[in-house]
Amino acid sequence: MINISIKKSIKADVSVVLLKESDKLSSDIEAKFALQGFSKKDGEGIFMQDSSTYYLALKSFDIDSIREAGAILIRRLKKFNIKSFSINGFNDSDKNYALSLGILLGEYEFDTYKSKKIKSTLKNVYILESAKDFKDEINKAMALSSSVNFTREIVNTPPEDCKPSDLASIAKKLSKDSSLQCEIYDKKILKAQKAEAMLAVSRASVNEPFLIKLTFKPKKPKARVVVVGKGLTYDTGGLSLKPADYMTTMKADKSGGCAVLGIMKAISILKPDVEVVGIIGAVENAIGSDAYRPDDILKSREGISIEVKNTDAEGRLVLIDCLSFAQDLKPDYIIDLATLTGACVVALGEYTSGIMGYNEKLKGEFEEIALNSGELMSKLPFNRHLEKLLESKNADISNISSSRYGGAITAGLFLGWFIREEYKQKWLHLDIAGPAFVEKEWDINPYGGSGAGVRSVVDFILSRAK
Ligand code: BES
Ligand code: ZN
Ligand code: ZN
């Protein structure tokens, strides 16, 4: 764990200097750069032993580049045998926040299961004081990064060690360590509550399902936000079994649920004047003689019947029952997060999440907040033609579309069917299937779970307290 602190002046083991391609330093330094072939290309770095200075070149000094620079620095300097580095703070609060966040998020590495852990001696980063006071920004970066890294660690935990009951235990522990209340609905309660869609998905697994609820209740809330997460601790596809190549990494199908845990952790630290309820549908989609089947017809908690045409479209079945509980809470906003469709990754690429819903203004507002938080998110438009593709001959709706195109949107529209009229304008669906799991490190994200959605949703909640 890296400790970031603000200092007036300090002699650290290494001083970091950020520079642009066009920057010209003293002729002495420039000569040394030339000698070593350092051409100030974006992301290129060089260590100068005589002055103990690490120079990192950036194409631009915008907020996104500075956040990424923080991650690049920590990843590179962690490999040096040093205890600390210092870097000048900016005269801009957002940039100081971005730099700290980049350092704290870039540092994370999943090594829990490695016998030999690579230990780094680097423990302290000093940001040198600028004219602006940025204590609050550092504190927010610490709250957010600890929550995102907490999410990443759970996503990365293999399915044998992270079953639905483990997600419930993590939530209980989180509530014990904070001011959050925690309620757990087991199979018996879910049956009594007629959450049949969620129960059908879980049926073939020996690992029983749980609906997890965490609540943050401030004294004078300005709004009530409910966040719902898809917590598929493993998705084999069920009887519509996934091919082997597509099944690996499906431990990350719990990313939406893990993001909700991270969001609730951040909220318990930041304590905004907003009531926040987190709901997680923790389920395993397995195969077995008791499995739900294609052709089965399920009754959801909202009383709508669903014809199952593909058991791999299970996330939406879990989410609709969770969204049903969410609506009972009379929220001002409902946001769900889910690794819902491969189609969303095809549509937007692996770096961007899809934002869906019926309220254009709300989607736009959320997109802007997400981009400012440093997460890539983009709106995907609903339309009535795509909605027709969900028609079923035998039930009210089919769990998959009859066309292979537009799968992210038809999945969103499926969820929309279960949102009551009075909540249609208050609901947002985030498909995080692309960025939730990182195959090759990018930006501030290491290999593995990224914690996608946490920063955006926390910033959205904070914006409701204003
Ligand atoms: N968990 C998957 C979606 C997914 C795919 C997440 C790739 C992350 C990366 C989801 O449950 C699923 O299998 N969806 C199907 C839906 C299809 C059967 C309509 C898909 O995307 O293929
Ligand atoms: Zn699936
Ligand atoms: Zn899934």
Coordinates of N, CA and C and ligand atoms in Angstrom, one line a residue, residues 230 232 235 242 250 253 312 314-315 339-340, ligand 3:
K230 N -25.1 -7.2 -10.9 CA -25.1 -8.6 -11.3 C -23.9 -9.3 -10.7
L232 N -22.8 -12.7 -10.7 CA -22.7 -14.1 -11.1 C -21.3 -14.6 -10.8
D235 N -20.3 -18.0 -14.5 CA -21.2 -18.2 -15.6 C -20.7 -19.2 -16.6
K242 N -21.3 -22.5 -22.5 CA -20.4 -21.7 -23.2 C -19.2 -22.6 -23.8
M250 N -14.9 -16.0 -16.8 CA -16.3 -15.8 -16.3 C -16.4 -15.7 -14.8
D253 N -17.8 -12.4 -14.0 CA -19.2 -12.1 -14.3 C -19.9 -11.6 -13.0
D312 N -27.7 -19.0 -21.1 CA -26.6 -18.1 -21.0 C -27.0 -16.6 -20.9
E314 N -28.5 -15.3 -18.6 CA -28.9 -15.5 -17.2 C -28.9 -14.2 -16.4
G315 N -27.9 -13.3 -16.7 CA -27.7 -12.1 -15.9 C -29.0 -11.3 -15.8
T339 N -22.1 -7.1 -16.2 CA -21.4 -7.7 -17.4 C -22.4 -8.4 -18.1
L340 N -23.3 -7.7 -18.9 CA -24.5 -8.3 -19.4 C -24.3 -9.0 -20.7
Ligands
ZN3 ZN -23.3 -13.8 -17.4

